[in-house]
Amino acid sequence: MYPLFESVCIENSQIKNEYYHESRFRSSYIQQYKTHPNYSLFDGIHLTNLDNALKYKLRIGYKQHGTRYSISLYENSIPTSLQLVNDDTINYSLKRNNRKKLNQLFDQRGNSEDVLIVRNGLITDASYSNILFTDGKLITTPSTPLLQGTCRARLLDENKITEAHILESDIQNFKSFQLVNALNDFDDTRWVPISNIQRG
């Protein structure tokens, strides 16, 4: 059993955001096992026979003593409609294989493609992605994500986005949103109208 994992994007036969995945792996490992890992997340991974024109998903499961990985073709699939759902007890601070609670919330999406989870009145994440909002000038992401995403971390380091506490009632102050994760990077052409977030 490999309780924790990382999903990594491969483009042009290159690992994307390697530094941020390695950093999150090390942080998560320490939280899970109360000690530092004696291996790297990417040890033993060989990228062979890949088509440079295609995008791949590298999934690395890990436990205290080792990893296993798989590589599969990835086609961009990112939700453009969200249903707000509330759960004040959900915790997904580590990227675990056990997604039972997230899946239960996802099942409440109704006619939308995904959910946007509200915890203690604050916006967090969609079920597989961090969220960005824009008012047409600034790009803001919630400072209360369920999971510290690797794409989100890089965008913050690059000062392309800012963090803020975002209440459910604050959503109306934005014009549009987009979801980002390791496989779906920020794209200024991918904004979705804020009206695509459904309440109640």
Coordinates of N, CA and C in Angstrom, one line a residue:
M1 N 0.8 -1.2 0.0 CA 0.0 0.0 0.0 C 0.9 1.3 0.0
Y2 N 0.6 2.2 -0.9 CA 1.3 3.4 -1.0 C 0.3 4.5 -0.7
P3 N 0.3 5.0 0.6 CA -0.8 5.9 1.0 C -0.8 7.3 0.4
L4 N 0.4 7.7 0.0 CA 0.5 9.1 -0.6 C 1.0 9.0 -2.0
F5 N 0.7 10.1 -2.7 CA 1.1 10.1 -4.1 C 1.3 11.5 -4.7
E6 N 1.9 11.6 -5.8 CA 2.1 12.9 -6.5 C 1.7 12.6 -8.0
S7 N 0.9 13.5 -8.6 CA 0.6 13.5 -10.0 C 1.4 14.6 -10.7
V8 N 2.2 14.2 -11.7 CA 3.2 15.1 -12.3 C 2.9 15.2 -13.8
C9 N 3.1 16.3 -14.3 CA 2.9 16.5 -15.8 C 4.3 16.3 -16.5
I10 N 4.2 15.6 -17.6 CA 5.3 15.4 -18.5 C 5.0 16.0 -19.8
E11 N 5.7 17.0 -20.3 CA 5.6 17.6 -21.6 C 6.9 17.7 -22.3
N12 N 7.0 17.5 -23.6 CA 8.3 17.4 -24.3 C 9.3 16.5 -23.6
S13 N 8.7 15.4 -23.1 CA 9.5 14.4 -22.4 C 10.3 14.9 -21.2
Q14 N 9.8 16.1 -20.6 CA 10.4 16.7 -19.5 C 9.4 16.7 -18.3
I15 N 9.9 16.5 -17.1 CA 9.1 16.6 -15.9 C 8.8 18.1 -15.6
K16 N 7.6 18.5 -15.4 CA 7.2 19.9 -15.1 C 7.1 20.1 -13.6
N17 N 7.6 21.2 -13.1 CA 7.4 21.6 -11.7 C 8.1 20.6 -10.8
E18 N 9.2 20.1 -11.2 CA 9.9 19.0 -10.4 C 10.2 19.5 -9.0
Y19 N 10.8 20.7 -8.9 CA 11.1 21.3 -7.6 C 10.0 21.3 -6.6
Y20 N 8.8 21.7 -7.1 CA 7.6 21.9 -6.3 C 7.1 20.5 -5.9
H21 N 7.1 19.5 -6.7 CA 6.7 18.2 -6.4 C 7.6 17.6 -5.3
E22 N 8.9 17.7 -5.5 CA 9.9 17.2 -4.6 C 9.7 17.9 -3.2
S23 N 9.5 19.2 -3.2 CA 9.3 19.9 -2.0 C 8.0 19.4 -1.2
R24 N 6.9 19.2 -2.0 CA 5.7 18.8 -1.3 C 5.9 17.4 -0.8
F25 N 6.5 16.5 -1.6 CA 6.8 15.2 -1.2 C 7.6 15.1 0.1
R26 N 8.6 15.9 0.3 CA 9.4 15.9 1.5 C 8.6 16.4 2.7
S27 N 7.8 17.5 2.5 CA 7.0 18.0 3.5 C 6.0 17.0 4.0
S28 N 5.3 16.4 3.0 CA 4.3 15.4 3.3 C 4.8 14.2 4.0
Y29 N 6.0 13.7 3.5 CA 6.7 12.6 4.1 C 7.0 12.8 5.6
I30 N 7.5 14.0 5.9 CA 7.8 14.3 7.3 C 6.5 14.3 8.1
Q31 N 5.5 14.9 7.6 CA 4.2 14.9 8.4 C 3.7 13.5 8.6
Q32 N 3.8 12.7 7.6 CA 3.3 11.3 7.7 C 4.1 10.4 8.6
Y33 N 5.4 10.5 8.4 CA 6.3 9.5 9.0 C 7.2 10.1 10.1
K34 N 7.1 11.3 10.4 CA 7.9 12.0 11.5 C 9.4 11.8 11.3
T35 N 9.8 11.7 10.1 CA 11.3 11.6 9.8 C 11.5 12.1 8.4
H36 N 12.7 12.4 8.1 CA 13.1 12.8 6.7 C 13.2 11.6 5.8
P37 N 12.8 11.7 4.5 CA 12.9 10.6 3.6 C 14.4 10.4 3.3
N38 N 14.8 9.2 3.0 CA 16.1 8.9 2.6 C 16.2 8.6 1.1
Y39 N 15.2 9.0 0.4 CA 15.2 8.9 -1.1 C 14.5 10.1 -1.7
S40 N 14.7 10.3 -3.0 CA 14.0 11.3 -3.7 C 12.7 10.8 -4.4
L41 N 11.8 11.7 -4.6 CA 10.5 11.3 -5.2 C 10.8 10.7 -6.6
F42 N 11.8 11.2 -7.3 CA 12.0 10.9 -8.7 C 13.1 9.8 -8.9
D43 N 13.5 9.2 -7.8 CA 14.5 8.1 -7.9 C 14.0 7.0 -8.8
G44 N 14.8 6.5 -9.7 CA 14.5 5.4 -10.5 C 13.4 5.5 -11.6
I45 N 13.1 6.8 -11.9 CA 12.1 7.0 -12.9 C 12.8 7.3 -14.3
H46 N 12.3 6.5 -15.3 CA 12.9 6.6 -16.6 C 11.8 7.0 -17.6
L47 N 12.1 8.1 -18.3 CA 11.2 8.6 -19.3 C 11.6 8.1 -20.7
T48 N 11.1 7.0 -21.1 CA 11.5 6.4 -22.4 C 10.3 6.2 -23.3
N49 N 10.6 6.3 -24.6 CA 9.6 6.1 -25.6 C 8.4 7.0 -25.5
L50 N 8.6 8.2 -25.1 CA 7.5 9.2 -25.0 C 7.5 10.1 -26.3
D51 N 6.3 10.5 -26.7 CA 6.1 11.3 -27.8 C 6.2 12.8 -27.4
N52 N 7.1 13.6 -27.9 CA 7.3 14.9 -27.4 C 6.1 15.8 -27.7
A53 N 5.2 15.4 -28.6 CA 4.0 16.2 -28.9 C 2.9 15.9 -28.0
L54 N 3.0 15.0 -27.1 CA 1.9 14.6 -26.2 C 2.2 14.9 -24.8
K55 N 1.1 15.1 -24.0 CA 1.2 15.3 -22.6 C 0.9 14.0 -21.8
Y56 N 1.7 13.7 -20.8 CA 1.6 12.5 -20.0 C 1.4 12.9 -18.5
K57 N 0.7 11.9 -17.9 CA 0.6 12.0 -16.4 C 1.5 11.0 -15.8
L58 N 2.4 11.4 -14.9 CA 3.3 10.6 -14.2 C 2.7 10.5 -12.8
R59 N 2.3 9.3 -12.4 CA 1.7 9.1 -11.0 C 2.7 8.4 -10.2
I60 N 3.1 9.0 -9.1 CA 4.1 8.4 -8.2 C 3.5 8.1 -6.8
G61 N 3.3 6.9 -6.5 CA 2.8 6.5 -5.2 C 4.0 6.3 -4.3
Y62 N 3.9 6.7 -3.0 CA 5.1 6.5 -2.1 C 4.6 6.1 -0.7
K63 N 5.6 5.4 -0.1 CA 5.4 5.0 1.3 C 6.7 5.3 2.0
Q64 N 6.8 4.8 3.3 CA 8.0 5.1 4.0 C 9.3 4.6 3.3
H65 N 9.2 3.5 2.7 CA 10.5 2.9 2.1 C 10.2 2.6 0.6
G66 N 10.0 3.6 -0.2 CA 10.0 3.4 -1.6 C 8.8 3.9 -2.4
T67 N 8.9 3.8 -3.7 CA 7.9 4.4 -4.6 C 7.5 3.4 -5.7
R68 N 6.4 3.6 -6.3 CA 6.0 3.0 -7.6 C 5.4 4.0 -8.5
Y69 N 5.6 3.9 -9.8 CA 5.1 4.9 -10.7 C 4.5 4.3 -11.9
S70 N 3.6 5.1 -12.5 CA 3.0 4.7 -13.8 C 2.9 6.0 -14.7
I71 N 3.0 5.8 -16.0 CA 2.9 6.9 -16.9 C 1.8 6.6 -17.9
S72 N 0.9 7.6 -18.0 CA -0.3 7.4 -18.9 C -0.5 8.7 -19.7
L73 N -1.1 8.6 -20.9 CA -1.4 9.7 -21.7 C -2.4 10.6 -21.0
Y74 N -2.3 11.9 -21.1 CA -3.2 12.8 -20.5 C -3.9 13.7 -21.5
E75 N -5.2 13.8 -21.4 CA -5.9 14.8 -22.3 C -6.5 15.8 -21.3
N76 N -6.3 17.1 -21.7 CA -6.8 18.2 -20.8 C -8.3 18.0 -20.6
S77 N -8.6 18.0 -19.3 CA -10.0 17.8 -18.9 C -10.2 18.6 -17.6
I78 N -10.7 19.8 -17.7 CA -10.8 20.7 -16.5 C -12.2 21.3 -16.5
P79 N -12.8 21.1 -15.3 CA -14.2 21.6 -15.2 C -14.4 23.1 -15.4
T80 N -15.6 23.4 -16.0 CA -15.9 24.9 -16.2 C -17.2 25.3 -15.5
S81 N -17.8 24.3 -14.7 CA -18.9 24.7 -13.9 C -18.8 24.0 -12.6
L82 N -19.2 24.8 -11.5 CA -18.9 24.3 -10.2 C -20.2 24.5 -9.3
Q83 N -20.4 23.6 -8.4 CA -21.5 23.6 -7.4 C -20.8 23.9 -6.1
L84 N -21.3 24.9 -5.4 CA -20.8 25.2 -4.0 C -21.3 24.1 -3.1
V85 N -20.4 23.5 -2.3 CA -20.8 22.6 -1.2 C -20.1 22.9 0.1
N86 N -20.7 22.6 1.2 CA -20.2 23.0 2.5 C -19.7 21.7 3.2
D87 N -18.5 21.8 3.8 CA -18.1 20.8 4.7 C -17.0 21.4 5.7
D88 N -17.4 21.5 6.9 CA -16.5 22.2 7.9 C -15.5 21.3 8.5
T89 N -15.5 20.0 8.2 CA -14.6 19.0 8.8 C -13.6 18.4 7.9
I90 N -13.8 18.7 6.6 CA -12.9 18.0 5.6 C -11.4 18.4 5.8
N91 N -10.5 17.4 5.6 CA -9.1 17.7 5.7 C -8.4 16.9 4.6
Y92 N -7.7 17.6 3.7 CA -7.0 16.9 2.7 C -5.6 17.6 2.5
S93 N -4.9 17.8 3.6 CA -3.7 18.6 3.6 C -2.5 17.8 3.0
L94 N -2.7 16.4 3.0 CA -1.7 15.6 2.3 C -2.4 14.9 1.2
K95 N -1.6 14.7 0.1 CA -2.2 14.1 -1.1 C -2.3 12.6 -1.0
R96 N -3.4 12.1 -0.4 CA -3.6 10.7 0.0 C -4.4 10.0 -1.1
N97 N -4.1 8.7 -1.2 CA -4.9 7.8 -2.1 C -6.4 7.8 -1.6
N98 N -6.5 7.9 -0.3 CA -7.9 7.8 0.3 C -8.6 9.2 0.1
R99 N -9.5 9.2 -0.9 CA -10.2 10.4 -1.3 C -11.7 10.2 -1.0
K100 N -12.1 9.4 0.0 CA -13.5 9.1 0.2 C -14.3 10.3 0.5
K101 N -13.8 11.2 1.4 CA -14.6 12.4 1.7 C -14.8 13.3 0.5
L102 N -13.7 13.5 -0.2 CA -13.7 14.3 -1.4 C -14.7 13.7 -2.5
N103 N -14.7 12.4 -2.6 CA -15.6 11.8 -3.6 C -17.0 11.9 -3.2
Q104 N -17.3 11.9 -1.8 CA -18.7 12.1 -1.4 C -19.1 13.5 -1.7
L105 N -18.3 14.5 -1.5 CA -18.6 15.9 -1.9 C -18.8 16.0 -3.4
F106 N -17.9 15.4 -4.2 CA -18.0 15.4 -5.6 C -19.4 14.9 -6.1
D107 N -19.9 13.9 -5.4 CA -21.2 13.3 -5.8 C -22.4 14.3 -5.6
Q108 N -22.1 15.5 -4.9 CA -23.1 16.5 -4.7 C -23.1 17.6 -5.8
R109 N -22.4 17.3 -6.9 CA -22.2 18.4 -7.9 C -23.4 18.7 -8.7
G110 N -24.4 17.9 -8.6 CA -25.7 18.1 -9.4 C -25.4 18.2 -10.9
N111 N -25.8 19.3 -11.5 CA -25.6 19.4 -13.0 C -24.3 20.0 -13.3
S112 N -23.5 20.4 -12.3 CA -22.2 21.0 -12.5 C -21.1 19.9 -12.8
E113 N -20.0 20.3 -13.3 CA -18.9 19.3 -13.6 C -18.1 19.0 -12.4
D114 N -18.1 19.9 -11.4 CA -17.3 19.7 -10.2 C -17.9 20.5 -9.0
V115 N -17.3 20.3 -7.9 CA -17.7 21.1 -6.7 C -16.7 22.1 -6.3
L116 N -17.1 23.1 -5.6 CA -16.2 24.1 -5.0 C -16.5 24.1 -3.5
I117 N -15.5 23.6 -2.7 CA -15.8 23.3 -1.3 C -15.6 24.5 -0.4
V118 N -16.6 24.7 0.4 CA -16.6 25.8 1.4 C -16.4 25.2 2.8
R119 N -15.3 25.6 3.5 CA -15.1 25.1 4.9 C -15.0 26.3 5.8
N120 N -15.9 26.2 6.8 CA -16.0 27.3 7.8 C -16.2 28.7 7.1
G121 N -17.0 28.7 6.1 CA -17.4 29.9 5.4 C -16.4 30.4 4.4
L122 N -15.2 29.7 4.3 CA -14.2 30.2 3.4 C -14.0 29.2 2.2
I123 N -13.8 29.8 1.0 CA -13.5 29.0 -0.2 C -12.2 28.3 -0.1
T124 N -12.2 27.0 -0.5 CA -11.0 26.2 -0.4 C -10.6 25.8 -1.9
D125 N -11.0 24.6 -2.3 CA -10.6 24.0 -3.6 C -11.8 23.4 -4.3
A126 N -11.6 23.0 -5.6 CA -12.4 22.1 -6.2 C -11.9 20.7 -5.8
S127 N -12.5 19.6 -6.4 CA -12.2 18.3 -5.9 C -10.8 17.8 -6.3
Y128 N -10.3 18.4 -7.5 CA -9.0 18.0 -8.0 C -8.1 19.2 -8.3
S129 N -8.5 20.4 -7.9 CA -7.8 21.5 -8.4 C -7.9 22.7 -7.4
N130 N -6.9 23.5 -7.4 CA -7.0 24.8 -6.8 C -7.7 25.8 -7.7
I131 N -8.3 26.9 -7.1 CA -9.0 27.8 -7.9 C -8.4 29.2 -7.9
L132 N -8.4 29.9 -9.0 CA -8.0 31.3 -9.1 C -9.2 32.1 -9.5
F133 N -9.3 33.3 -8.9 CA -10.3 34.3 -9.3 C -9.7 35.5 -9.8
T134 N -10.4 36.3 -10.7 CA -9.9 37.6 -11.1 C -11.1 38.6 -11.1
D135 N -10.8 39.8 -10.8 CA -11.7 40.9 -10.9 C -11.5 41.7 -12.2
G136 N -10.6 41.1 -13.1 CA -10.2 41.8 -14.3 C -8.9 42.4 -14.2
K137 N -8.3 42.6 -13.0 CA -7.0 43.2 -12.8 C -6.1 42.2 -12.0
L138 N -6.4 42.0 -10.8 CA -5.7 41.1 -9.9 C -6.2 39.7 -10.0
I139 N -5.2 38.7 -9.8 CA -5.6 37.3 -9.8 C -5.4 36.8 -8.3
T140 N -6.4 36.3 -7.7 CA -6.4 35.9 -6.3 C -6.7 34.4 -6.1
T141 N -6.1 33.8 -5.2 CA -6.4 32.4 -4.9 C -6.7 32.3 -3.4
P142 N -7.6 31.5 -3.0 CA -7.9 31.4 -1.5 C -6.6 31.0 -0.7
S143 N -6.5 31.7 0.4 CA -5.4 31.4 1.3 C -5.7 30.2 2.2
T144 N -6.8 29.6 2.0 CA -7.3 28.4 2.8 C -7.5 27.2 1.9
P145 N -6.6 26.8 1.1 CA -6.8 25.6 0.2 C -6.8 24.3 1.0
L146 N -7.5 23.3 0.5 CA -7.4 22.0 1.1 C -6.0 21.4 0.9
L147 N -5.5 21.6 -0.2 CA -4.2 21.1 -0.6 C -3.3 22.2 -1.2
Q148 N -2.1 22.3 -0.8 CA -1.1 23.2 -1.3 C -0.6 22.7 -2.7
G149 N -1.3 23.1 -3.7 CA -1.0 22.6 -5.1 C 0.4 23.1 -5.6
T150 N 1.0 22.3 -6.4 CA 2.3 22.6 -6.9 C 2.3 23.8 -7.9
C151 N 1.3 23.8 -8.8 CA 1.1 24.9 -9.7 C 0.8 26.2 -9.0
R152 N -0.1 26.1 -8.0 CA -0.4 27.3 -7.2 C 0.8 27.8 -6.5
A153 N 1.6 26.9 -5.9 CA 2.9 27.4 -5.2 C 3.8 28.1 -6.2
R154 N 4.0 27.6 -7.4 CA 4.9 28.2 -8.3 C 4.3 29.6 -8.7
L155 N 3.0 29.7 -9.0 CA 2.4 31.0 -9.4 C 2.6 32.0 -8.3
L156 N 2.5 31.6 -7.0 CA 2.7 32.5 -5.9 C 4.1 33.0 -5.9
D157 N 5.1 32.0 -6.0 CA 6.5 32.4 -6.0 C 6.8 33.3 -7.2
E158 N 6.1 33.2 -8.3 CA 6.4 34.1 -9.4 C 5.6 35.4 -9.4
N159 N 4.9 35.6 -8.3 CA 4.1 36.8 -8.0 C 3.1 37.0 -9.1
K160 N 2.6 35.9 -9.7 CA 1.5 36.1 -10.7 C 0.2 36.1 -10.1
I161 N 0.1 35.6 -8.9 CA -1.2 35.6 -8.2 C -0.9 36.0 -6.7
T162 N -2.0 36.4 -6.0 CA -1.9 36.7 -4.6 C -2.9 35.8 -3.8
E163 N -2.7 35.7 -2.5 CA -3.5 35.0 -1.6 C -4.4 35.9 -0.8
A164 N -5.6 35.4 -0.5 CA -6.6 36.2 0.3 C -7.6 35.2 0.9
H165 N -8.1 35.6 2.1 CA -9.3 34.9 2.6 C -10.4 35.3 1.7
I166 N -11.1 34.3 1.2 CA -12.2 34.5 0.3 C -13.5 33.8 0.9
L167 N -14.4 34.7 1.3 CA -15.7 34.1 1.8 C -16.6 33.7 0.7
E168 N -17.5 32.9 1.0 CA -18.5 32.5 -0.1 C -19.2 33.7 -0.6
S169 N -19.4 34.7 0.2 CA -20.1 36.0 -0.2 C -19.2 36.9 -1.1
D170 N -17.9 36.6 -1.1 CA -17.0 37.4 -1.9 C -16.9 37.0 -3.3
I171 N -17.5 35.9 -3.6 CA -17.4 35.4 -5.0 C -18.0 36.4 -6.0
Q172 N -19.1 37.0 -5.6 CA -19.8 38.0 -6.5 C -18.9 39.2 -6.9
N173 N -17.8 39.4 -6.1 CA -16.9 40.5 -6.4 C -15.9 40.2 -7.6
F174 N -15.9 39.0 -8.1 CA -15.0 38.6 -9.1 C -15.8 38.4 -10.4
K175 N -15.0 38.6 -11.5 CA -15.6 38.4 -12.9 C -15.5 37.0 -13.4
S176 N -14.4 36.3 -13.1 CA -14.3 35.0 -13.6 C -13.3 34.1 -12.8
F177 N -13.2 32.9 -13.1 CA -12.4 31.9 -12.4 C -11.7 30.9 -13.3
Q178 N -10.7 30.3 -12.8 CA -10.2 29.1 -13.5 C -9.6 28.1 -12.5
L179 N -9.6 26.9 -12.8 CA -9.0 25.8 -12.0 C -7.6 25.5 -12.5
V180 N -6.7 25.3 -11.6 CA -5.3 24.9 -11.9 C -4.9 23.7 -11.1
N181 N -4.1 22.9 -11.7 CA -3.4 21.8 -11.0 C -2.1 21.4 -11.7
A182 N -1.5 20.3 -11.3 CA -0.2 19.9 -11.9 C -0.3 19.7 -13.4
L183 N -1.5 19.2 -13.8 CA -1.6 18.8 -15.2 C -2.3 19.9 -16.1
N184 N -2.8 21.0 -15.4 CA -3.5 22.1 -16.1 C -3.0 23.4 -15.5
D185 N -2.0 23.9 -16.2 CA -1.3 25.2 -15.7 C -2.2 26.4 -16.0
F186 N -1.8 27.5 -15.4 CA -2.5 28.7 -15.6 C -2.5 29.1 -17.1
D187 N -3.6 29.6 -17.6 CA -3.8 30.0 -19.0 C -4.7 31.2 -19.1
D188 N -4.2 32.3 -19.5 CA -5.0 33.5 -19.5 C -6.2 33.5 -20.5
T189 N -6.2 32.4 -21.3 CA -7.3 32.3 -22.2 C -8.4 31.4 -21.7
R190 N -8.2 30.9 -20.5 CA -9.1 29.8 -19.9 C -10.0 30.3 -18.8
W191 N -10.2 31.6 -18.7 CA -11.1 32.1 -17.7 C -12.6 31.7 -18.0
V192 N -13.3 31.5 -16.9 CA -14.7 31.1 -17.0 C -15.6 32.1 -16.2
P193 N -16.7 32.5 -16.7 CA -17.6 33.4 -16.0 C -17.9 33.0 -14.6
I194 N -17.9 33.9 -13.7 CA -18.2 33.6 -12.3 C -19.6 33.0 -12.1
S195 N -20.5 33.3 -13.1 CA -21.9 32.8 -13.1 C -21.9 31.3 -13.2
N196 N -20.8 30.7 -13.6 CA -20.8 29.2 -13.7 C -20.5 28.5 -12.4
I197 N -20.5 29.3 -11.3 CA -20.5 28.8 -9.9 C -21.9 28.8 -9.4
Q198 N -22.5 27.7 -9.1 CA -23.8 27.6 -8.6 C -23.9 27.5 -7.1
R199 N -24.9 28.1 -6.6 CA -25.1 28.1 -5.1 C -26.4 27.2 -4.8
G200 N -26.4 26.6 -3.6 CA -27.6 26.0 -3.1 C -28.1 24.8 -4.0

